[in-house]
Short mmCIF file of C-alpha atoms in Angstrom, two decimals:
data_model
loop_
_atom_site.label_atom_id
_atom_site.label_comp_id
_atom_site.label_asym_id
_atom_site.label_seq_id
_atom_site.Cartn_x
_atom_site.Cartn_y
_atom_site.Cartn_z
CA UNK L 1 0.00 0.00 0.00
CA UNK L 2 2.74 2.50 0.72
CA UNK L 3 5.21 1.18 -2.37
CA UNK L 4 6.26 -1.76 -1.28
CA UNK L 5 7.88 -3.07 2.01
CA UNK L 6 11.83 -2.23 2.47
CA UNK L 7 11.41 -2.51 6.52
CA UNK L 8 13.61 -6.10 6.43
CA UNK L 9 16.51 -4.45 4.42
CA UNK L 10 16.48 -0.86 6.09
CA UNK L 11 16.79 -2.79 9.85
CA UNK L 12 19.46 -5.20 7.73
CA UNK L 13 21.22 -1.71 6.77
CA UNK L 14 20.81 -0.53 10.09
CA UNK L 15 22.78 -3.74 11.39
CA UNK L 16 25.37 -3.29 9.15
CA UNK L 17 26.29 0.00 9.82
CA UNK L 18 26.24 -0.80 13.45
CA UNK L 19 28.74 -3.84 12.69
CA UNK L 20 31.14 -0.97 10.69
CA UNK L 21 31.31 1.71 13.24
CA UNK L 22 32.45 -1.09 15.59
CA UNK L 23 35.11 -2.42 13.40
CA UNK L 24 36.33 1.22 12.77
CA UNK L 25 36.09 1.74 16.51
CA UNK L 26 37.88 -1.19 17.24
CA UNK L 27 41.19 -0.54 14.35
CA UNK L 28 41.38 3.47 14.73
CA UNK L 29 41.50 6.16 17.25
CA UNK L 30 38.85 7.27 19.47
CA UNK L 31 37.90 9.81 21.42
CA UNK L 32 35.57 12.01 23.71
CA UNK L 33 33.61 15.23 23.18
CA UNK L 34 32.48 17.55 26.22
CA UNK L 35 32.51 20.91 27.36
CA UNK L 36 34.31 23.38 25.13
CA UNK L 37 34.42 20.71 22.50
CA UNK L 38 30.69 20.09 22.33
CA UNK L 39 30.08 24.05 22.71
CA UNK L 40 32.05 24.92 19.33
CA UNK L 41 30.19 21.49 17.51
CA UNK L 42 27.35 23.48 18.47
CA UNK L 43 28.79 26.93 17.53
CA UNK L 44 29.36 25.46 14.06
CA UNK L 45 25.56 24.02 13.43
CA UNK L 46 24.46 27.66 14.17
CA UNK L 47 26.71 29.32 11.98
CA UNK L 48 25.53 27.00 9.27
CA UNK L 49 21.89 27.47 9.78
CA UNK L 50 22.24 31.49 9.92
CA UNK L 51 24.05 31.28 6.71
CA UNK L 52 21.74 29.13 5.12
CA UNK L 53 18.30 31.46 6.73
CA UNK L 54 19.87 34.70 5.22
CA UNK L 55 20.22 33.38 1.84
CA UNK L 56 17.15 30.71 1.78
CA UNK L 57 13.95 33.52 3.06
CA UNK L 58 11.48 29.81 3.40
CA UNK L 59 14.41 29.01 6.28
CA UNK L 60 14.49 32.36 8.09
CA UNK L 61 10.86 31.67 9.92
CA UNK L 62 12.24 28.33 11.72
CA UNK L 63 15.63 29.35 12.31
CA UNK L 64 15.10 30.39 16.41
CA UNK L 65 13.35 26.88 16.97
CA UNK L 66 16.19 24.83 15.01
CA UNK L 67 18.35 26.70 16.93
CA UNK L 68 17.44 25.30 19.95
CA UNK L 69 18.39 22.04 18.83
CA UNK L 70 21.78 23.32 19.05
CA UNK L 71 21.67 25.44 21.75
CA UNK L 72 21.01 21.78 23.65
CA UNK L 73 23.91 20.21 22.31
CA UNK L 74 26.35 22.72 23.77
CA UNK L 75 24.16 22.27 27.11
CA UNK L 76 24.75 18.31 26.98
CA UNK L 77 26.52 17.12 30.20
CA UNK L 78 27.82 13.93 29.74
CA UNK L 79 31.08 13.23 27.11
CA UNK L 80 30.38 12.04 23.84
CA UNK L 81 32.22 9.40 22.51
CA UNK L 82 33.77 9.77 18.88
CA UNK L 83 35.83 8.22 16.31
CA UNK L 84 36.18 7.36 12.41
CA UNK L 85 32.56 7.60 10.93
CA UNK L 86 31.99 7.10 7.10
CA UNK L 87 30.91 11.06 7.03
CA UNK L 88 29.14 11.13 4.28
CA UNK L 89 26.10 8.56 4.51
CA UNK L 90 23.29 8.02 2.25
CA UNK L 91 21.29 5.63 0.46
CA UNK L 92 23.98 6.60 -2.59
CA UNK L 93 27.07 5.20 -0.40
CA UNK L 94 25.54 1.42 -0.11
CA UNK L 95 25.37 -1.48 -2.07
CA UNK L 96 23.12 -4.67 -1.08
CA UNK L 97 24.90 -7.28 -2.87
CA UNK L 98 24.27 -11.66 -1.94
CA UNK L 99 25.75 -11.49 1.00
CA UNK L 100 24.27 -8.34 2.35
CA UNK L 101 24.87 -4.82 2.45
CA UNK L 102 28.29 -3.04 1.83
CA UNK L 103 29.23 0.56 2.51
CA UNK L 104 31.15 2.24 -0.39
CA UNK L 105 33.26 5.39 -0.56
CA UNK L 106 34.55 6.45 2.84
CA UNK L 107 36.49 9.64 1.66
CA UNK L 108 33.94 11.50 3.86
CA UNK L 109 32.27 15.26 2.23
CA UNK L 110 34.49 16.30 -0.68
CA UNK L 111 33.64 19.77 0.00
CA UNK L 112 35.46 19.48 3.35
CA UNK L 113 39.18 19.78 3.85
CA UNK L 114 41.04 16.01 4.43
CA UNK L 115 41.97 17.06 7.87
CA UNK L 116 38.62 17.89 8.62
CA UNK L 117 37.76 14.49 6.84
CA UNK L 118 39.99 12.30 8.92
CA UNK L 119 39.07 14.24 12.01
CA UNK L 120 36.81 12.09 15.13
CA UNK L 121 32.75 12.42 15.03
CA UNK L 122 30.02 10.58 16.72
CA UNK L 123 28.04 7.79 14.93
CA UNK L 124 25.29 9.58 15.79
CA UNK L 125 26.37 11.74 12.21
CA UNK L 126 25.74 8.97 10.07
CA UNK L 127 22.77 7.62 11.52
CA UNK L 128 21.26 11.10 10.97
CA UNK L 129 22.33 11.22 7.44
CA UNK L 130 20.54 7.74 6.58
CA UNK L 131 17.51 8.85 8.24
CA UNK L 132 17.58 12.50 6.01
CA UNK L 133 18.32 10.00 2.95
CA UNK L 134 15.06 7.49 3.54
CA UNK L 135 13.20 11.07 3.78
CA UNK L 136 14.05 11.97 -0.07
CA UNK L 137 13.78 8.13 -1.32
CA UNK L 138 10.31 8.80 -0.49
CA UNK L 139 9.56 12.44 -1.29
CA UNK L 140 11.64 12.79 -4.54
CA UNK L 141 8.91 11.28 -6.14
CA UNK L 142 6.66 14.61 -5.11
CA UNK L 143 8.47 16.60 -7.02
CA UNK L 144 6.32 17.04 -9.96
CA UNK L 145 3.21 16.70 -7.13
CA UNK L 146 3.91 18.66 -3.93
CA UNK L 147 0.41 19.35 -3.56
CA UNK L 148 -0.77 15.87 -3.95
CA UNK L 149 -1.54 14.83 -0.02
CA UNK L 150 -2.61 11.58 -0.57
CA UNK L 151 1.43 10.72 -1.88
CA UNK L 152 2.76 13.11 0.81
CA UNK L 153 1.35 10.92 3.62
CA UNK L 154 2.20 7.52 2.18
CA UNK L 155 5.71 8.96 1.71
CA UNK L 156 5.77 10.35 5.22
CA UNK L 157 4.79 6.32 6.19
CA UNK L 158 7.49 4.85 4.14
CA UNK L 159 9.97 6.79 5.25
CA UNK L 160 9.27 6.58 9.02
CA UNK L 161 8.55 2.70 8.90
CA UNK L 162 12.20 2.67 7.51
CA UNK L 163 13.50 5.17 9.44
CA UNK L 164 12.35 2.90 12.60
CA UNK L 165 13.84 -0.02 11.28
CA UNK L 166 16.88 1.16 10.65
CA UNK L 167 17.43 2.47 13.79
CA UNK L 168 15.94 -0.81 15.11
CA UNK L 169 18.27 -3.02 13.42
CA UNK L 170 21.78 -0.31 14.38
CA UNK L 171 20.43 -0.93 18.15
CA UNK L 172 20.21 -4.58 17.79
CA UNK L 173 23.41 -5.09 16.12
CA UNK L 174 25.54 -3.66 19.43
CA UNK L 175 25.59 -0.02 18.37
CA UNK L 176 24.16 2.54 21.14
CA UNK L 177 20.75 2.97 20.48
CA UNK L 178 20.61 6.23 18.59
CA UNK L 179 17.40 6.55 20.07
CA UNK L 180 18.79 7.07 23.38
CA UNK L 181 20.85 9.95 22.50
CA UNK L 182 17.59 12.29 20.91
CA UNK L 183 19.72 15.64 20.98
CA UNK L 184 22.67 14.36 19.33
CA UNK L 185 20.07 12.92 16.62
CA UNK L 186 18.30 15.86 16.79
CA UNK L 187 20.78 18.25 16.08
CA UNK L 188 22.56 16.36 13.23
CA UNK L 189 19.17 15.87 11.64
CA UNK L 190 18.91 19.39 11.64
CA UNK L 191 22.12 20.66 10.48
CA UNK L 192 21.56 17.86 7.81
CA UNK L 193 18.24 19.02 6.95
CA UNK L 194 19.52 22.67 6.68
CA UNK L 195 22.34 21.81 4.21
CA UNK L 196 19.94 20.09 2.58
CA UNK L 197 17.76 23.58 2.09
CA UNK L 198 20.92 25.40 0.67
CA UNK L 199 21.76 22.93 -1.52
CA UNK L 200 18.20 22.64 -3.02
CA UNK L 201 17.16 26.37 -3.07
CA UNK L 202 20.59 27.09 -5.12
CA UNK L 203 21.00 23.93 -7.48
CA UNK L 204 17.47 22.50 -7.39
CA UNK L 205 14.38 24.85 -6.48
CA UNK L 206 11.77 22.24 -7.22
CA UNK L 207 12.49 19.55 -4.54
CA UNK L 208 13.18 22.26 -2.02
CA UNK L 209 9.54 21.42 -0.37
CA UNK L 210 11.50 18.01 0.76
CA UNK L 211 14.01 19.75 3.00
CA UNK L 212 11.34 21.88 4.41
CA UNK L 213 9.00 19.35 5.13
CA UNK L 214 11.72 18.06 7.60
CA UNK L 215 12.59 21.27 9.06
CA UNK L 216 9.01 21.63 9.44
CA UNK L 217 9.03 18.55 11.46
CA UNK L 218 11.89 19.39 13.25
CA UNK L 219 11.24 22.87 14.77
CA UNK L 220 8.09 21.21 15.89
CA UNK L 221 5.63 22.82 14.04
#
């Protein structure tokens, strides 16, 4: 009814991912956030969301509640563990092949510097960027229709039925429940979501409502 049921292979994704970030965890270094640390990972989300609300005017309205999302991040009071992460995580960087799923292509954001790149961040990054990427393989097929409700809710279905699985299936596997860290997820959603706006308001206007729908969602509106 809502396009077919990928719930098996998003929690099998989820599971594999889980089963990576271990093995990365376990052959490079690792680390801790907290205090000052966590205060300038916050620092940077807001300076990317005020950026992206001065040029983007659809942004601007939400920009004091998504802000708050970062706001609690700087407030968070217990270390947060990091390491290698793939960095740049989407539907895009994964194969299923016979013997499950692979992850491909761990050079990390091209647009970012390979310091930057190499540099320690919480799973909790990629997680967020799989759950942004089930979002669009559901709502890219609005773009010719964003005013077609009937599609917008079965999309919204797919892609939290997925999104849950996923997450189930990372839990399962050994990885820290994602799920029990909601501002972490929270915030990287977010700062996800608003790159997401920038990117589609300057390079393609016509899927921007996808972006919005999430910020929508996430300033809680």
């Amino acid at each position: 009814e809502v396009g077919g049921d990928f719930a098996g292979e998003a929690q099998r994704l989820g599971a594999a991912t889980a089963e990576v970030h271990a093995a990365l965890a376990r052959v490079l270094p690792t680390g801790r956030l907290e205090g000052k640390e966590l205060a300038a990972l916050a620092d940077g989300m807001r300076s990317r969301l005020d950026r992206a609300a001065a040029e983007v005017s659809d942004l601007a309205p939400y920009a004091d509640a998504l802000r708050g999302a970062f706001d609690d991040v700087a407030a968070v009071d217990q270390p947060v563990p990091v390491q290698r992460v793939h960095g740049d995580f989407h539907l895009g960087q994964v194969m299923r092949t016979l013997l499950g799923w692979k992850l491909l292509d761990f050079e990390g954001e091209p647009a970012r510097p390979l310091d930057e790149r190499r540099g320690l961040e919480t799973p909790v990054k990629d997680v967020a960027g799989m759950l942004r990427s089930f979002d669009y393989a559901a709502r890219h097929l609005l773009a010719d229709h964003p005013a077609d409700l009937q599609r917008a809710y079965r999309a919204t279905e797919w892609a939290d039925r997925n999104r849950d699985a996923f997450l189930a299936g990372y839990a399962e596997a050994g990885g820290e429940d994602p799920r029990r860290q909601p501002v972490l997820l929270r915030a990287f959603e977010t700062d996800k979501a608003v790159y997401e706006v920038l990117y589609e308001a300057r390079n393609r206007p016509t899927w921007l409502h996808i972006p919005m729908a999430a910020i929508d969602r996430l300033a809680g509106r």
